[in-house]
Amino acid sequence: MKHFDGLTGNVYSSPGRINLIGEHTDYNGGFVFPGAVDCGIMAEMRANGTEDTVMAYAIDLKDRVDFKLSDPKGPKASWARYIYGIAKEMQKLGVPVKGFNIAFSGDVPLGAGMSSSAAMESCFAFGLNDIFGDNKVSLWDMALAGQATEHNYCGVNCGIMDQFASVFGQAGKLMRLDCRSREFEYFPFDPKGYKLVLLNSCVKHELAGSPYNDRRRSCENVVKAIAAKHPEGKFETLRDCTWEQLDEVRAEVGEEDYKRAHFVLGEKDRVLAVCDALVAGDYETVGKKMYETHEGLSKEYEVSCEELDFLNEVAKENGVTGSRIMGGGFGGCTINLVKDELYDKFIADARAKYRAKFNRDLKVYDVVIGDGARKLC
Ligand code: GLA
């Protein structure tokens, strides 16, 4: 590694993700439908022979940070906290992580809602498991260690979708994950005659300290209220709650929390409907559900913004089959299912209208579903 001592390490890579449908359902015990993408994070890593000194270099930022694993506070730089956090979480899983050098770079856009942070976590977890852990930690435990890194070191109370997708992804396949039981199924995804394309609003989505955690709290409030009314039942997440039970607590929890939970119950049903439609090759239904999700995320869950709503409207005007906010929201991308013959006109129109309205350029990414975390060499 030229940034440190010139010695060569091993190279690991891990992708970002898309999500066809199932937003804000993961921490509610519902279903998600993500796939890994063909861009992500790549890291060269090697043990450096010290007890607990980590020397880290973020190639794209040209930023170097050294820290000790035994320092209870850890580094300040937000990118370095992912390295510190995942190393601590891997230690909790019994991996005897010692000092190491790491240099990394990425081609997954940051703050675009494509899970660049999960890509880092799973890439680093994969490397530490290989270098110090004899690869004994399971894929699931590495995904959970990534999620715990967000909770414990980065201030985001996220669900498991992003880390799951980054670890388990397979080229050409989406995955339906039941976030309550953790069972999942691969679905080959090759919609003949359609393209999946992301439009990045370039409004930076930033979940740390954002209303993301408030949304989660609203959902938990509703579950608590329902559980108090039904001491006979077991209510852990909104997945365990029915529409009737939600209506029973409407006045008590207030309109805002009610709306949030109302979206989540609907979203759970939409993922299942999309899976059936995909199996039947019915892309019109898939698209219709995507628009419904956008509407719910915008009006009920309130995680959209003017730019994303605008892009959704432009998609509708262009006859795009399905379009919606993807990921946590508050900026980032829309995901669009568009017929091949409409693609060029749609992209040109969206670019022109977005520039005219917001004086800013859109970024466009054609989705290629790629493989999950792996060792490259
Ligand atoms: C972010 C979180 C995920 C999930 C999505 C919304 O990407 O990291 O856990 O909650 O938002 O679906």
Short mmCIF file of C-alpha atoms and ligand atoms in Angstrom, two decimals:
data_model
loop_
_atom_site.label_atom_id
_atom_site.label_comp_id
_atom_site.label_asym_id
_atom_site.label_seq_id
_atom_site.Cartn_x
_atom_site.Cartn_y
_atom_site.Cartn_z
CA MET A 1 0.00 0.00 0.00
CA LYS A 2 1.78 3.07 -1.25
CA HIS A 3 0.03 5.27 1.30
CA PHE A 4 1.82 3.52 4.17
CA ASP A 5 4.74 1.12 3.87
CA GLY A 6 4.50 -0.02 0.26
CA LEU A 7 3.54 -3.58 1.26
CA THR A 8 0.70 -5.21 -0.61
CA GLY A 9 -2.49 -6.17 1.17
CA ASN A 10 -5.57 -8.09 0.14
CA VAL A 11 -8.33 -6.39 -1.78
CA TYR A 12 -12.02 -6.62 -0.92
CA SER A 13 -15.03 -5.12 -2.56
CA SER A 14 -18.64 -4.61 -1.64
CA PRO A 15 -21.55 -3.02 -3.48
CA GLY A 16 -24.22 -0.42 -2.88
CA ARG A 17 -27.83 -1.41 -3.51
CA ILE A 18 -31.09 -0.50 -5.16
CA ASN A 19 -34.48 -1.36 -3.75
CA LEU A 20 -37.35 -2.08 -6.12
CA ILE A 21 -39.99 -1.66 -3.43
CA GLY A 22 -40.42 -1.96 0.37
CA GLU A 23 -39.20 1.28 1.92
CA HIS A 24 -39.01 1.91 5.68
CA THR A 25 -40.39 -1.57 6.19
CA ASP A 26 -37.16 -3.21 7.37
CA TYR A 27 -37.14 -1.80 10.90
CA ASN A 28 -40.87 -2.51 11.03
CA GLY A 29 -40.39 -6.25 10.53
CA GLY A 30 -41.80 -6.12 6.99
CA PHE A 31 -40.49 -7.08 3.54
CA VAL A 32 -37.90 -5.41 1.32
CA PHE A 33 -36.93 -6.17 -2.27
CA PRO A 34 -33.36 -4.97 -2.88
CA GLY A 35 -30.50 -6.03 -5.12
CA ALA A 36 -26.80 -5.21 -5.07
CA VAL A 37 -25.46 -2.93 -7.81
CA ASP A 38 -22.28 -3.09 -9.87
CA CYS A 39 -20.62 -0.20 -8.04
CA GLY A 40 -19.47 0.08 -4.46
CA ILE A 41 -16.40 0.28 -2.26
CA MET A 42 -13.03 -1.36 -2.71
CA ALA A 43 -10.45 -1.62 0.08
CA GLU A 44 -6.89 -2.87 0.33
CA MET A 45 -6.21 -4.12 3.85
CA ARG A 46 -3.42 -5.85 5.75
CA ALA A 47 -2.45 -6.51 9.36
CA ASN A 48 0.31 -4.07 10.32
CA GLY A 49 1.76 -6.02 13.24
CA THR A 50 0.73 -3.50 15.92
CA GLU A 51 -1.55 -4.36 18.80
CA ASP A 52 -4.29 -1.90 17.94
CA THR A 53 -3.19 0.94 15.69
CA VAL A 54 -5.25 1.45 12.57
CA MET A 55 -3.83 3.55 9.75
CA ALA A 56 -6.57 4.50 7.33
CA TYR A 57 -6.56 6.39 4.07
CA ALA A 58 -9.65 7.53 2.16
CA ILE A 59 -8.26 7.69 -1.38
CA ASP A 60 -11.10 9.74 -2.87
CA LEU A 61 -10.93 12.33 -0.08
CA LYS A 62 -7.13 12.24 0.14
CA ASP A 63 -7.57 12.08 3.88
CA ARG A 64 -5.45 10.07 6.31
CA VAL A 65 -6.58 9.20 9.85
CA ASP A 66 -4.76 7.02 12.38
CA PHE A 67 -6.48 5.80 15.52
CA LYS A 68 -6.31 3.15 18.19
CA LEU A 69 -8.97 0.48 18.52
CA SER A 70 -8.67 0.79 22.30
CA ASP A 71 -9.60 4.50 22.21
CA PRO A 72 -13.14 4.51 23.64
CA LYS A 73 -14.16 7.54 21.60
CA GLY A 74 -12.75 6.55 18.24
CA PRO A 75 -11.87 8.91 15.37
CA LYS A 76 -13.89 12.03 14.54
CA ALA A 77 -13.89 11.84 10.72
CA SER A 78 -17.22 10.33 9.74
CA TRP A 79 -15.67 7.97 7.15
CA ALA A 80 -13.15 6.66 9.71
CA ARG A 81 -15.96 5.92 12.19
CA TYR A 82 -17.20 3.19 9.86
CA ILE A 83 -13.80 1.49 10.09
CA TYR A 84 -13.56 1.95 13.85
CA GLY A 85 -17.18 0.85 14.37
CA ILE A 86 -17.00 -2.28 12.25
CA ALA A 87 -13.69 -3.31 13.85
CA LYS A 88 -15.28 -2.98 17.31
CA GLU A 89 -18.37 -4.92 16.21
CA MET A 90 -16.23 -7.69 14.68
CA GLN A 91 -14.32 -7.90 17.97
CA LYS A 92 -17.65 -8.35 19.75
CA LEU A 93 -18.26 -11.32 17.45
CA GLY A 94 -15.03 -12.89 18.66
CA VAL A 95 -12.72 -11.84 15.81
CA PRO A 96 -9.33 -10.93 17.35
CA VAL A 97 -8.89 -7.73 15.32
CA LYS A 98 -5.44 -6.17 15.80
CA GLY A 99 -3.81 -3.18 14.14
CA PHE A 100 -4.24 -2.92 10.37
CA ASN A 101 -3.66 -0.62 7.43
CA ILE A 102 -6.49 0.17 5.08
CA ALA A 103 -6.84 2.32 1.97
CA PHE A 104 -10.18 2.47 0.20
CA SER A 105 -11.97 4.10 -2.66
CA GLY A 106 -15.47 3.94 -4.10
CA ASP A 107 -17.56 4.46 -7.19
CA VAL A 108 -20.97 4.30 -5.55
CA PRO A 109 -22.31 7.85 -5.37
CA LEU A 110 -22.27 9.23 -1.83
CA GLY A 111 -25.48 10.53 -0.29
CA ALA A 112 -27.55 9.23 -3.21
CA GLY A 113 -29.56 6.71 -1.21
CA MET A 114 -27.59 3.81 -2.71
CA SER A 115 -26.06 2.74 0.61
CA SER A 116 -22.47 3.80 0.26
CA SER A 117 -22.18 3.42 4.03
CA ALA A 118 -23.41 -0.19 4.03
CA ALA A 119 -20.96 -0.87 1.19
CA MET A 120 -18.13 0.37 3.42
CA GLU A 121 -19.31 -1.62 6.41
CA SER A 122 -19.65 -4.90 4.59
CA CYS A 123 -16.40 -4.42 2.67
CA PHE A 124 -14.44 -3.76 5.86
CA ALA A 125 -16.24 -6.56 7.76
CA PHE A 126 -15.39 -8.97 4.96
CA GLY A 127 -11.74 -7.95 5.06
CA LEU A 128 -11.42 -8.19 8.85
CA ASN A 129 -13.15 -11.57 8.86
CA ASP A 130 -10.65 -12.81 6.28
CA ILE A 131 -7.51 -11.28 7.79
CA PHE A 132 -8.14 -11.87 11.50
CA GLY A 133 -11.15 -14.18 11.76
CA ASP A 134 -10.41 -17.21 9.55
CA ASN A 135 -13.67 -16.34 7.77
CA LYS A 136 -15.61 -17.83 10.65
CA VAL A 137 -18.17 -15.05 10.97
CA SER A 138 -21.29 -15.78 8.91
CA LEU A 139 -22.64 -13.48 6.21
CA TRP A 140 -25.64 -12.68 8.39
CA ASP A 141 -23.48 -11.73 11.34
CA MET A 142 -21.41 -9.45 9.13
CA ALA A 143 -24.57 -7.74 7.88
CA LEU A 144 -25.75 -7.32 11.48
CA ALA A 145 -22.33 -5.97 12.51
CA GLY A 146 -22.71 -3.33 9.77
CA GLN A 147 -26.12 -2.36 11.09
CA ALA A 148 -24.78 -2.21 14.66
CA THR A 149 -22.00 0.09 13.41
CA GLU A 150 -24.66 2.53 12.19
CA HIS A 151 -26.53 2.34 15.50
CA ASN A 152 -23.57 2.49 17.85
CA TYR A 153 -21.04 4.71 16.07
CA CYS A 154 -22.80 6.69 13.34
CA GLY A 155 -26.10 7.81 14.90
CA VAL A 156 -28.46 6.16 12.40
CA ASN A 157 -31.04 3.76 13.75
CA CYS A 158 -31.34 1.96 10.43
CA GLY A 159 -32.88 -1.37 9.55
CA ILE A 160 -31.05 -4.31 7.99
CA MET A 161 -31.89 -3.92 4.29
CA ASP A 162 -28.75 -2.14 3.08
CA GLN A 163 -26.20 -4.33 4.82
CA PHE A 164 -28.16 -7.45 3.87
CA ALA A 165 -28.19 -6.47 0.19
CA SER A 166 -24.53 -5.54 0.17
CA VAL A 167 -23.50 -8.87 1.69
CA PHE A 168 -25.92 -11.29 0.00
CA GLY A 169 -26.33 -9.70 -3.45
CA GLN A 170 -26.05 -11.84 -6.60
CA ALA A 171 -25.68 -10.60 -10.15
CA GLY A 172 -28.97 -10.45 -12.05
CA LYS A 173 -31.10 -11.19 -8.98
CA LEU A 174 -33.24 -9.20 -6.61
CA MET A 175 -33.94 -10.56 -3.15
CA ARG A 176 -37.14 -10.56 -1.18
CA LEU A 177 -36.25 -10.46 2.48
CA ASP A 178 -38.68 -10.98 5.32
CA CYS A 179 -37.05 -8.73 7.91
CA ARG A 180 -38.90 -10.42 10.77
CA SER A 181 -37.87 -14.04 10.12
CA ARG A 182 -34.78 -13.14 8.03
CA GLU A 183 -35.84 -15.65 5.39
CA PHE A 184 -35.12 -14.56 1.87
CA GLU A 185 -35.51 -15.65 -1.71
CA TYR A 186 -33.64 -14.68 -4.88
CA PHE A 187 -35.72 -13.46 -7.83
CA PRO A 188 -34.05 -13.36 -11.26
CA PHE A 189 -34.69 -9.86 -12.56
CA ASP A 190 -34.56 -9.35 -16.30
CA PRO A 191 -37.58 -7.33 -17.32
CA LYS A 192 -37.64 -7.79 -21.09
CA GLY A 193 -38.48 -4.53 -22.81
CA TYR A 194 -37.85 -2.36 -19.74
CA LYS A 195 -34.94 -0.60 -18.11
CA LEU A 196 -34.40 0.29 -14.50
CA VAL A 197 -32.79 3.70 -14.15
CA LEU A 198 -31.93 5.93 -11.20
CA LEU A 199 -32.20 9.70 -11.38
CA ASN A 200 -30.02 11.32 -8.75
CA SER A 201 -31.55 14.63 -7.67
CA CYS A 202 -28.13 15.48 -6.21
CA VAL A 203 -29.92 16.70 -3.10
CA LYS A 204 -27.61 15.09 -0.58
CA HIS A 205 -29.43 12.64 1.58
CA GLU A 206 -27.94 12.47 5.04
CA LEU A 207 -29.54 10.16 7.57
CA ALA A 208 -27.41 10.83 10.65
CA GLY A 209 -29.28 13.16 12.98
CA SER A 210 -32.05 13.37 10.41
CA PRO A 211 -35.78 12.79 10.83
CA TYR A 212 -35.07 9.16 9.83
CA ASN A 213 -34.77 8.26 13.50
CA ASP A 214 -38.00 10.20 14.25
CA ARG A 215 -39.86 8.12 11.68
CA ARG A 216 -38.72 5.00 13.39
CA ARG A 217 -39.82 6.37 16.75
CA SER A 218 -43.30 7.16 15.39
CA CYS A 219 -43.69 3.55 14.28
CA GLU A 220 -42.57 2.30 17.68
CA ASN A 221 -45.06 4.61 19.44
CA VAL A 222 -47.91 3.10 17.46
CA VAL A 223 -46.78 -0.45 18.27
CA LYS A 224 -46.62 0.43 21.98
CA ALA A 225 -50.12 1.91 21.91
CA ILE A 226 -51.54 -1.17 20.16
CA ALA A 227 -49.72 -3.53 22.52
CA ALA A 228 -51.16 -1.69 25.54
CA LYS A 229 -54.69 -2.18 24.18
CA HIS A 230 -54.12 -5.88 23.47
CA PRO A 231 -52.21 -7.40 26.39
CA GLU A 232 -53.14 -10.86 25.05
CA GLY A 233 -51.09 -10.39 21.87
CA LYS A 234 -47.42 -10.15 20.95
CA PHE A 235 -46.61 -6.90 19.17
CA GLU A 236 -42.97 -6.33 18.40
CA THR A 237 -43.19 -4.25 15.24
CA LEU A 238 -45.85 -2.88 12.90
CA ARG A 239 -45.66 -6.19 11.06
CA ASP A 240 -47.64 -7.68 13.93
CA CYS A 241 -50.40 -5.04 13.71
CA THR A 242 -53.56 -4.94 11.59
CA TRP A 243 -55.36 -2.02 9.93
CA GLU A 244 -58.17 -2.32 12.50
CA GLN A 245 -55.75 -2.14 15.40
CA LEU A 246 -54.12 0.90 13.86
CA ASP A 247 -57.51 2.61 13.57
CA GLU A 248 -58.25 1.84 17.23
CA VAL A 249 -55.28 3.90 18.42
CA ARG A 250 -55.60 6.71 15.87
CA ALA A 251 -56.80 9.40 18.29
CA GLU A 252 -54.38 8.36 20.98
CA VAL A 253 -51.19 8.37 18.88
CA GLY A 254 -52.11 11.47 16.91
CA GLU A 255 -52.40 12.09 13.18
CA GLU A 256 -48.68 12.21 12.42
CA ASP A 257 -47.75 8.84 13.91
CA TYR A 258 -50.97 7.38 12.46
CA LYS A 259 -49.99 8.46 8.94
CA ARG A 260 -46.50 7.00 9.30
CA ALA A 261 -47.86 3.62 10.40
CA HIS A 262 -50.57 3.74 7.72
CA PHE A 263 -47.85 3.99 5.07
CA VAL A 264 -45.89 1.08 6.55
CA LEU A 265 -48.88 -1.29 6.61
CA GLY A 266 -49.64 -0.44 2.97
CA GLU A 267 -46.02 -0.86 1.95
CA LYS A 268 -45.87 -4.35 3.38
CA ASP A 269 -48.77 -5.40 1.13
CA ARG A 270 -47.25 -3.65 -1.86
CA VAL A 271 -44.01 -5.66 -1.70
CA LEU A 272 -45.96 -8.90 -1.77
CA ALA A 273 -48.12 -7.67 -4.66
CA VAL A 274 -44.99 -6.69 -6.61
CA CYS A 275 -43.44 -10.12 -6.10
CA ASP A 276 -46.56 -11.81 -7.48
CA ALA A 277 -46.66 -9.38 -10.39
CA LEU A 278 -43.00 -10.00 -11.20
CA VAL A 279 -43.52 -13.76 -11.27
CA ALA A 280 -46.45 -13.19 -13.65
CA GLY A 281 -44.36 -10.81 -15.80
CA ASP A 282 -46.92 -8.08 -15.08
CA TYR A 283 -44.73 -4.96 -15.08
CA GLU A 284 -47.68 -2.61 -15.29
CA THR A 285 -48.70 -3.67 -11.77
CA VAL A 286 -45.11 -3.43 -10.55
CA GLY A 287 -45.00 0.15 -11.84
CA LYS A 288 -48.39 1.09 -10.40
CA LYS A 289 -47.24 -0.06 -6.96
CA MET A 290 -44.04 1.98 -7.30
CA TYR A 291 -46.11 5.13 -7.88
CA GLU A 292 -48.26 4.26 -4.86
CA THR A 293 -45.13 3.93 -2.75
CA HIS A 294 -43.94 7.33 -3.90
CA GLU A 295 -47.25 8.89 -2.98
CA GLY A 296 -47.13 7.32 0.48
CA LEU A 297 -43.49 8.26 1.09
CA SER A 298 -44.26 11.81 0.04
CA LYS A 299 -47.64 12.45 1.71
CA GLU A 300 -47.78 10.04 4.64
CA TYR A 301 -44.20 9.23 5.58
CA GLU A 302 -43.04 12.68 4.50
CA VAL A 303 -39.53 11.77 3.47
CA SER A 304 -39.65 13.35 0.01
CA CYS A 305 -38.56 16.80 -1.11
CA GLU A 306 -39.57 19.17 -3.89
CA GLU A 307 -36.92 17.83 -6.27
CA LEU A 308 -37.94 14.17 -5.87
CA ASP A 309 -41.64 14.96 -6.23
CA PHE A 310 -40.82 16.91 -9.37
CA LEU A 311 -38.90 13.97 -10.86
CA ASN A 312 -41.80 11.70 -10.07
CA GLU A 313 -44.17 14.03 -11.94
CA VAL A 314 -41.85 14.17 -14.95
CA ALA A 315 -41.81 10.37 -15.00
CA LYS A 316 -45.62 10.32 -15.03
CA GLU A 317 -45.78 12.88 -17.84
CA ASN A 318 -43.43 10.69 -19.88
CA GLY A 319 -45.53 7.56 -19.43
CA VAL A 320 -42.85 5.86 -17.32
CA THR A 321 -44.26 2.59 -15.97
CA GLY A 322 -43.13 3.08 -12.34
CA SER A 323 -41.23 5.73 -10.41
CA ARG A 324 -40.56 6.47 -6.78
CA ILE A 325 -38.11 7.73 -4.18
CA MET A 326 -35.57 5.06 -3.38
CA GLY A 327 -33.98 4.44 0.02
CA GLY A 328 -34.37 6.50 3.16
CA GLY A 329 -35.48 9.68 1.36
CA PHE A 330 -34.73 13.33 2.19
CA GLY A 331 -32.90 13.58 -1.14
CA GLY A 332 -31.02 11.05 -3.23
CA CYS A 333 -32.51 9.18 -6.18
CA THR A 334 -35.75 8.13 -7.77
CA ILE A 335 -35.89 4.62 -9.22
CA ASN A 336 -37.73 4.32 -12.53
CA LEU A 337 -39.03 1.37 -14.48
CA VAL A 338 -39.24 2.58 -18.04
CA LYS A 339 -40.07 0.94 -21.36
CA ASP A 340 -37.06 0.72 -23.70
CA GLU A 341 -38.74 2.84 -26.36
CA LEU A 342 -39.50 5.69 -23.91
CA TYR A 343 -36.09 5.72 -22.25
CA ASP A 344 -34.19 8.26 -24.39
CA LYS A 345 -37.00 10.78 -24.47
CA PHE A 346 -37.65 10.43 -20.74
CA ILE A 347 -34.00 10.96 -19.78
CA ALA A 348 -33.62 13.97 -22.09
CA ASP A 349 -36.86 15.50 -20.83
CA ALA A 350 -36.00 14.91 -17.16
CA ARG A 351 -32.54 16.43 -17.61
CA ALA A 352 -33.88 19.52 -19.36
CA LYS A 353 -36.79 20.14 -17.01
CA TYR A 354 -34.71 19.54 -13.89
CA ARG A 355 -32.06 21.99 -15.03
CA ALA A 356 -34.68 24.59 -15.95
CA LYS A 357 -36.50 24.29 -12.63
CA PHE A 358 -33.67 23.83 -10.12
CA ASN A 359 -30.66 25.16 -11.99
CA ARG A 360 -28.84 21.96 -11.22
CA ASP A 361 -27.88 18.86 -13.27
CA LEU A 362 -29.39 15.45 -12.76
CA LYS A 363 -27.20 12.38 -12.67
CA VAL A 364 -28.46 9.26 -14.41
CA TYR A 365 -27.43 5.69 -13.55
CA ASP A 366 -28.58 2.62 -15.47
CA VAL A 367 -29.06 -0.14 -12.94
CA VAL A 368 -26.97 -3.29 -13.30
CA ILE A 369 -27.63 -5.85 -10.58
CA GLY A 370 -24.26 -7.10 -9.35
CA ASP A 371 -22.64 -9.41 -6.80
CA GLY A 372 -22.30 -8.94 -3.04
CA ALA A 373 -19.20 -8.53 -0.84
CA ARG A 374 -16.16 -10.54 -1.91
CA LYS A 375 -12.38 -10.87 -1.82
CA LEU A 376 -10.86 -9.79 -5.13
CA CYS A 377 -7.27 -10.84 -4.50
C1 GLA B 1 -32.06 3.53 4.72
C2 GLA B 1 -31.82 2.56 5.86
C3 GLA B 1 -32.51 1.22 5.61
C4 GLA B 1 -33.98 1.43 5.25
C5 GLA B 1 -34.13 2.50 4.18
C6 GLA B 1 -35.58 2.84 3.92
O1 GLA B 1 -31.45 3.10 3.55
O2 GLA B 1 -30.44 2.33 6.03
O3 GLA B 1 -32.38 0.38 6.72
O4 GLA B 1 -34.74 1.72 6.39
O5 GLA B 1 -33.45 3.69 4.52
O6 GLA B 1 -36.23 1.75 3.37
#
